[in-house]
Every structure is written in structure tokens, then in C-alpha cells.
CSV table of C-alpha atoms and ligand atoms in Angstrom, one decimal:
chain,number,residue,atom,x,y,z
A,1,MET,CA,0.2,0.1,0.0
A,2,LYS,CA,1.4,3.3,-1.2
A,3,ILE,CA,-0.6,6.0,0.8
A,4,VAL,CA,-0.2,9.9,1.3
A,5,LEU,CA,-1.8,11.4,4.4
A,6,LEU,CA,-2.8,14.9,3.5
A,7,GLY,CA,-4.0,17.8,6.1
A,8,PRO,CA,-3.0,21.3,7.7
A,9,PRO,CA,-0.7,21.6,10.3
A,10,GLY,CA,-2.0,20.1,13.5
A,11,ALA,CA,-4.4,18.1,11.9
A,12,GLY,CA,-3.2,15.1,13.3
A,13,LYS,CA,-0.8,13.5,10.7
A,14,GLY,CA,1.6,12.3,13.0
A,15,THR,CA,-0.5,11.0,15.5
A,16,GLN,CA,-2.4,8.9,13.0
A,17,ALA,CA,0.4,7.7,10.8
A,18,GLU,CA,2.0,6.2,14.1
A,19,ALA,CA,-1.1,4.0,14.7
A,20,LEU,CA,-1.6,3.3,11.3
A,21,VAL,CA,1.8,2.0,10.3
A,22,LYS,CA,1.7,-0.4,13.6
A,23,LYS,CA,-1.6,-1.9,11.6
A,24,LEU,CA,-0.4,-1.9,8.4
A,25,PHE,CA,3.2,-2.9,8.7
A,26,ILE,CA,4.9,-0.2,6.5
A,27,PRO,CA,7.3,2.4,7.2
A,28,HIS,CA,6.0,5.8,8.3
A,29,ILE,CA,7.8,8.7,6.1
A,30,SER,CA,7.6,12.1,7.6
A,31,THR,CA,9.7,14.7,5.3
A,32,GLY,CA,9.0,17.0,9.0
A,33,ASP,CA,10.7,14.4,11.1
A,34,MET,CA,13.4,13.8,8.6
A,35,PHE,CA,14.4,17.7,8.5
A,36,ARG,CA,14.2,18.0,12.6
A,37,ALA,CA,16.4,15.0,12.7
A,38,ALA,CA,19.0,16.8,10.2
A,39,ILE,CA,18.6,19.9,12.3
A,40,SER,CA,19.6,18.0,15.5
A,41,SER,CA,22.4,16.4,14.1
A,42,GLY,CA,24.0,19.5,12.5
A,43,THR,CA,24.1,18.2,9.0
A,44,PRO,CA,24.2,20.6,5.9
A,45,LEU,CA,20.5,19.4,4.8
A,46,GLY,CA,19.7,20.3,8.3
A,47,MET,CA,21.3,23.9,8.3
A,48,GLU,CA,19.6,24.4,5.2
A,49,ALA,CA,16.1,23.1,6.1
A,50,LYS,CA,16.6,25.3,9.4
A,51,ARG,CA,16.3,28.2,7.7
A,52,TYR,CA,12.7,27.7,6.3
A,53,ILE,CA,11.2,25.8,9.0
A,54,ASP,CA,11.6,28.1,12.0
A,55,GLN,CA,9.7,30.9,10.0
A,56,GLY,CA,7.1,28.5,9.2
A,57,HIS,CA,7.8,28.0,5.2
A,58,LEU,CA,8.2,25.6,3.1
A,59,VAL,CA,11.7,24.0,2.2
A,60,PRO,CA,12.2,23.9,-1.6
A,61,ASP,CA,10.5,21.3,-3.7
A,62,GLU,CA,14.2,20.1,-5.3
A,63,ILE,CA,15.7,19.2,-1.6
A,64,THR,CA,11.9,18.0,-0.3
A,65,ALA,CA,11.5,15.7,-3.5
A,66,GLY,CA,15.2,14.8,-3.6
A,67,ILE,CA,15.1,13.1,0.2
A,68,ILE,CA,11.9,11.4,-0.8
A,69,LYS,CA,13.1,9.8,-4.0
A,70,ASP,CA,16.0,8.6,-1.9
A,71,ARG,CA,14.2,7.2,1.0
A,72,ILE,CA,11.3,5.5,-1.0
A,73,ALA,CA,13.7,3.3,-2.8
A,74,GLN,CA,15.0,2.4,0.4
A,75,PRO,CA,14.4,-2.0,0.7
A,76,ASP,CA,11.5,-1.3,3.4
A,77,CYS,CA,9.6,0.3,1.1
A,78,ARG,CA,8.9,-2.5,-1.4
A,79,GLU,CA,5.9,-3.1,0.3
A,80,GLY,CA,4.6,0.2,0.4
A,81,PHE,CA,4.8,3.4,2.6
A,82,LEU,CA,3.0,6.4,4.2
A,83,LEU,CA,4.0,9.5,3.5
A,84,ASP,CA,3.1,12.1,6.3
A,85,GLY,CA,3.7,15.8,5.1
A,86,PHE,CA,4.9,15.1,1.6
A,87,PRO,CA,3.7,16.0,-1.0
A,88,ARG,CA,2.6,19.5,0.0
A,89,THR,CA,2.5,21.3,-3.4
A,90,LEU,CA,1.7,20.8,-6.9
A,91,PRO,CA,5.1,20.3,-8.1
A,92,GLN,CA,5.9,17.8,-5.4
A,93,ALA,CA,2.7,15.8,-6.2
A,94,GLU,CA,4.1,15.7,-9.8
A,95,ALA,CA,7.2,14.7,-8.7
A,96,LEU,CA,5.9,11.7,-6.7
A,97,ASP,CA,3.7,10.6,-9.6
A,98,GLU,CA,7.1,10.7,-11.7
A,99,MET,CA,8.6,8.5,-8.7
A,100,LEU,CA,6.0,6.0,-8.5
A,101,LYS,CA,5.2,5.7,-12.6
A,102,GLU,CA,6.5,2.4,-12.8
A,103,GLN,CA,4.8,0.9,-9.8
A,104,GLY,CA,1.5,2.0,-10.6
A,105,GLY,CA,1.1,5.3,-8.6
A,106,LEU,CA,-0.2,5.8,-5.1
A,107,ASP,CA,-3.0,3.7,-3.8
A,108,ALA,CA,-4.8,6.1,-1.6
A,109,VAL,CA,-4.5,9.9,-0.2
A,110,LEU,CA,-5.9,10.2,3.2
A,111,ASP,CA,-7.2,13.9,4.0
A,112,ILE,CA,-7.7,14.7,7.4
A,113,ASP,CA,-10.1,17.6,7.6
A,114,VAL,CA,-10.3,19.8,10.5
A,115,GLU,CA,-11.6,23.1,10.9
A,116,LEU,CA,-8.8,25.7,10.8
A,117,ASP,CA,-9.8,27.5,13.9
A,118,ARG,CA,-9.0,24.3,16.2
A,119,LEU,CA,-5.6,24.2,14.5
A,120,ILE,CA,-4.0,27.0,16.6
A,121,VAL,CA,-5.0,25.5,19.8
A,122,ARG,CA,-3.9,21.8,18.7
A,123,LEU,CA,-0.2,23.4,17.7
A,124,THR,CA,0.5,25.4,20.6
A,125,GLY,CA,-0.5,23.0,23.4
A,126,ARG,CA,1.4,20.2,21.5
A,127,ARG,CA,4.2,18.6,23.3
A,128,MET,CA,6.7,16.0,21.9
A,129,CYS,CA,9.3,13.5,23.3
A,130,LYS,CA,12.7,14.6,22.9
A,131,ASP,CA,13.5,10.6,22.7
A,132,CYS,CA,11.2,8.7,21.0
A,133,GLY,CA,9.1,11.6,19.2
A,134,ALA,CA,5.6,10.7,20.8
A,135,ILE,CA,3.2,13.5,20.1
A,136,TYR,CA,1.1,14.7,23.3
A,137,HIS,CA,-1.1,17.5,23.6
A,138,LEU,CA,-1.7,19.5,27.2
A,139,LEU,CA,-5.5,19.2,26.8
A,140,TYR,CA,-6.5,16.3,24.4
A,141,ASN,CA,-3.6,14.0,25.1
A,142,ALA,CA,-2.2,14.6,28.2
A,143,PRO,CA,0.7,12.7,29.4
A,144,GLN,CA,0.2,10.8,32.8
A,145,LYS,CA,3.2,12.5,34.4
A,146,GLU,CA,3.8,16.4,33.4
A,147,ASN,CA,6.4,16.7,31.0
A,148,VAL,CA,7.5,13.5,30.7
A,149,CYS,CA,7.0,10.9,28.0
A,150,ASP,CA,4.3,7.6,29.0
A,151,ILE,CA,6.2,5.2,26.4
A,152,CYS,CA,10.0,6.0,27.0
A,153,GLY,CA,10.2,8.2,30.3
A,154,GLY,CA,12.0,10.7,28.1
A,155,SER,CA,11.0,14.5,28.8
A,156,LEU,CA,8.8,16.7,26.3
A,157,TYR,CA,9.5,19.6,24.4
A,158,GLN,CA,7.5,22.3,22.2
A,159,ARG,CA,8.6,22.5,18.5
A,160,VAL,CA,10.2,26.0,17.8
A,161,ASP,CA,7.7,26.3,14.8
A,162,ASP,CA,4.4,25.4,17.5
A,163,THR,CA,4.6,29.4,18.7
A,164,GLU,CA,1.2,31.3,17.4
A,165,GLU,CA,2.9,33.5,15.1
A,166,THR,CA,4.8,30.9,13.3
A,167,VAL,CA,1.8,28.5,13.3
A,168,LYS,CA,-0.4,31.7,11.6
A,169,ASN,CA,2.2,31.5,8.8
A,170,ARG,CA,2.1,27.6,8.7
A,171,LEU,CA,-1.5,28.1,8.2
A,172,SER,CA,-1.5,30.4,5.4
A,173,VAL,CA,1.2,28.5,3.5
A,174,TYR,CA,-1.0,25.2,3.5
A,175,GLU,CA,-3.9,27.3,2.3
A,176,LYS,CA,-2.0,28.8,-0.7
A,177,GLN,CA,0.4,25.6,-1.4
A,178,THR,CA,-1.0,22.4,-0.1
A,179,ALA,CA,-5.2,22.9,-0.2
A,180,PRO,CA,-4.8,22.6,-3.7
A,181,LEU,CA,-3.9,18.9,-3.8
A,182,ILE,CA,-7.0,17.9,-2.4
A,183,GLU,CA,-8.2,18.7,-6.1
A,184,TYR,CA,-5.7,17.3,-7.4
A,185,TYR,CA,-6.0,13.7,-6.2
A,186,GLN,CA,-9.9,14.0,-6.1
A,187,LYS,CA,-9.6,14.3,-9.7
A,188,LYS,CA,-7.7,11.0,-10.0
A,189,GLY,CA,-10.1,9.0,-7.8
A,190,ILE,CA,-8.1,8.3,-4.7
A,191,LEU,CA,-8.9,10.7,-2.3
A,192,HIS,CA,-10.6,10.0,0.9
A,193,ILE,CA,-11.6,12.9,3.5
A,194,VAL,CA,-12.2,11.8,6.9
A,195,ASN,CA,-13.3,14.4,9.7
A,196,GLY,CA,-10.3,15.0,11.9
A,197,ASP,CA,-12.3,17.2,14.5
A,198,ASN,CA,-13.3,13.8,16.2
A,199,PRO,CA,-11.3,12.2,18.8
A,200,ILE,CA,-8.3,10.5,17.7
A,201,ASN,CA,-9.5,7.0,18.4
A,202,THR,CA,-12.6,7.8,15.6
A,203,VAL,CA,-10.4,9.4,13.3
A,204,LEU,CA,-8.3,6.1,13.4
A,205,ALA,CA,-11.2,4.1,12.5
A,206,ASP,CA,-12.4,6.2,9.9
A,207,LEU,CA,-9.1,6.2,8.1
A,208,GLY,CA,-8.9,2.1,8.6
A,209,LYS,CA,-12.7,2.3,7.1
A,210,ALA,CA,-11.5,4.3,4.0
A,211,LEU,CA,-8.5,1.9,3.3
A,212,GLY,CA,-11.1,-0.9,3.6
A,213,GLN,CA,-10.3,-2.2,7.0
A,214,ASN,CA,-12.4,-2.7,9.9
A,215,TRP,CA,-10.4,-2.0,13.2
A,216,ASN,CA,-13.6,-1.5,15.9
B,1,LIG,P1,5.8,19.0,9.6
B,1,LIG,O1,6.5,18.4,10.7
B,1,LIG,O2,4.9,17.9,8.5
B,1,LIG,O3,4.5,19.8,10.4
B,1,LIG,P2,2.8,20.2,9.6
B,1,LIG,O4,2.8,19.7,8.4
B,1,LIG,O5,3.0,21.5,9.8
B,1,LIG,O6,2.0,19.2,10.5
B,1,LIG,P3,2.5,18.7,12.0
B,1,LIG,O7,3.6,18.0,12.3
B,1,LIG,O8,2.4,20.4,12.8
B,1,LIG,O9,1.0,18.6,12.6
B,1,LIG,P4,0.3,17.2,12.3
B,1,LIG,O10,-0.8,17.0,11.2
B,1,LIG,O11,1.2,16.0,12.2
B,1,LIG,O12,-0.4,16.8,13.8
B,1,LIG,P5,-0.2,15.7,15.1
B,1,LIG,O13,-0.5,14.6,15.0
B,1,LIG,O14,1.1,16.3,15.6
B,1,LIG,O15,6.6,19.7,8.6
B,1,LIG,C1,7.2,20.9,9.5
B,1,LIG,C2,8.0,21.8,8.6
B,1,LIG,O16,8.8,21.3,7.9
B,1,LIG,C3,6.9,22.7,7.6
B,1,LIG,O17,6.6,23.8,7.9
B,1,LIG,C4,8.1,22.7,6.4
B,1,LIG,O18,8.9,24.0,7.0
B,1,LIG,C5,8.9,21.3,6.5
B,1,LIG,N1,8.7,20.5,5.5
B,1,LIG,C6,7.9,19.6,5.8
B,1,LIG,N2,7.7,18.9,4.8
B,1,LIG,C7,7.8,19.5,3.5
B,1,LIG,C8,7.5,19.5,2.7
B,1,LIG,N3,6.9,18.4,1.9
B,1,LIG,N4,7.8,20.4,1.3
B,1,LIG,C9,8.5,21.4,1.8
B,1,LIG,N5,8.8,21.6,3.6
B,1,LIG,C10,8.5,20.9,4.2
B,1,LIG,O19,-1.3,16.9,16.2
B,1,LIG,C11,-0.9,18.0,16.4
B,1,LIG,C12,-1.5,18.1,17.8
B,1,LIG,O20,-3.0,17.8,18.2
B,1,LIG,C13,-0.9,17.3,18.9
B,1,LIG,O21,-0.8,17.7,20.1
B,1,LIG,C14,-2.0,15.7,18.7
B,1,LIG,O22,-1.8,15.4,20.3
B,1,LIG,C15,-3.4,16.6,18.9
B,1,LIG,N6,-4.4,16.0,18.2
B,1,LIG,C16,-4.0,15.0,17.3
B,1,LIG,N7,-5.1,14.9,16.7
B,1,LIG,C17,-6.3,14.7,17.5
B,1,LIG,C18,-7.8,14.6,17.6
B,1,LIG,N8,-8.4,14.1,16.8
B,1,LIG,N9,-8.4,15.5,18.5
B,1,LIG,C19,-7.7,16.3,19.4
B,1,LIG,N10,-6.5,16.6,19.5
B,1,LIG,C20,-5.5,15.8,18.6
B,2,LIG,MG1,3.5,15.8,12.3
B,3,LIG,ZN1,9.4,9.1,24.3
């Protein structure tokens, strides 16, 4: 299964991707996570990406499409993959189509649809585990112990791009550059829209249904 998770910043792509890949046994590929890993290792890619990410702008298409092309050529992607945060511009979507031309293209695009005014609260209240990357929310998915990861005991931090000002930039970038992909994939007949305003487990079940699975 070759799947794309689409949706605005804070829609729950990372949260759902983690749960979906445990059920589907395919790798979770998040361009945002790849850039953040490169930033913390201080690689040239990380230094370049940081200039854009910290402002809430997109990393240039050539760079982003390049890292995806290399990643999906890895052996663990032979049975499929779940892309989270890629593509998010039309040129990226076209580049992905080109990469998958000989493998029959994508199987499904799952769009997590959330009312825009909820997203600021979701993003400013998000906390991430420094060690394992688990995603929490101060109100909607709080850790049992304040600032400590339930899974690995690591400490939690706030992403630098989760301040209110940067979030507003990210949402406007989404509206202009990423939202047009909904129509792009609708025309191809592979788009499934799921209501992302629901609780996390309901969204997961609905994503499963869209993929023809029954996880209730
Ligand atoms: P990226 O890391 O992909 O960020 P994003 O798209 O802005 O999305 P987020 O990770 O912020 O949100 P999410 O949908 O994963 O939500 P989450 O599950 O965490 O990209 C970061 C940056 O990297 C970009 O701005 C750009 O600069 C660069 N970049 C990345 N990909 C790129 C590309 N292809 N091209 C160019 N540049 C690129 O959930 C959010 C919060 O809500 C959490 O606290 C969670 O607990 C909570 N939550 C989740 N679901 C629910 C629910 N159903 N109900 C209540 N709360 C919920
Ligand atoms: Mg994410
Ligand atoms: Zn952890």
C-alpha cells in the first residue's frame, strides 16, 4: 500500500501515522521528522532546512523531493509506505507521480479535514518526546506525568515552529500551496476525506474504513 496522509498543520497526521503503520506494517515517512533529525545532527541539509522551518515556510521542492526519492528507494519501502507531510505543493505531487510511474502510482490519499480555527490550539498545546518522538497535547492527549513521555520516560519539549505567530504562517502557507492538492487527488479518484475534528480513536477507525479495514 502506497499511501499519502494529507491535512493542514496540526490535523493529526503524525498522531494517526504512528497508529496506522503499526496496523499496516509499512514505514512511516515524515519529511518534517526527517528535517528535524537533520537539524539536530547539524548536517548541511539540516542547516539549510532550518532557515525555512523556523519561519514556517516550506523547504524548496527540489530538496524535499530529493530526500523522498532516496527514502522510498530503500528496501523497507518495497511493500509500500505511508507519507506524512509530503507532497505539499503541486510540483511535489507531480514529482511523486513520476517516481511511482512504474509501480502503478499511489493507492490512496487520506485527507484529515479539521476546522482551521481548532488548529492553533492543537499546535500551541502540542508537546513532543525528545527521545522517541511521541506526540502529546496538554489538553487532548496529556501524558500521565507532566512533561514526561508515557512510552519511554523521555522529557517533552515544544517544537520551535509551534509558536502562535509561526503557526499562523504555516496555516497560510497550507491554504495557498497545499490545499490545492485536495482537488488534484480528487480528480485522480484516490482521495478519501476523513473528519479530523473527532477524537483520535474515531479518526483512526475512519481512516481504516477508508482503506477498507475494520478496526473497531
Ligand atoms: P511537519 O512536521 O510535517 O509539520 P506540519 O505539516 O505543519 O504538521 P504537524 O506535524 O505540525 O501536524 P500533524 O498533522 O502531524 O499533527 P499532530 O499529529 O502532531 O513539517 C514541519 C515543517 O517542515 C514545515 O512547516 C516545512 O517547513 C517543512 N516541511 C515538511 N515537509 C515539507 C514538504 N513536503 N515540503 C516543504 N517543506 C516541508 O497533532 C497535532 C496536535 O493535535 C498534537 O498535540 C496531538 O496530540 C493533537 N491531536 C491530534 N489529533 C487530535 C484529535 N483528533 N483531537 C484532538 N487533538 C488531536
Ligand atoms: Mg506531524
Ligand atoms: Zn518517548
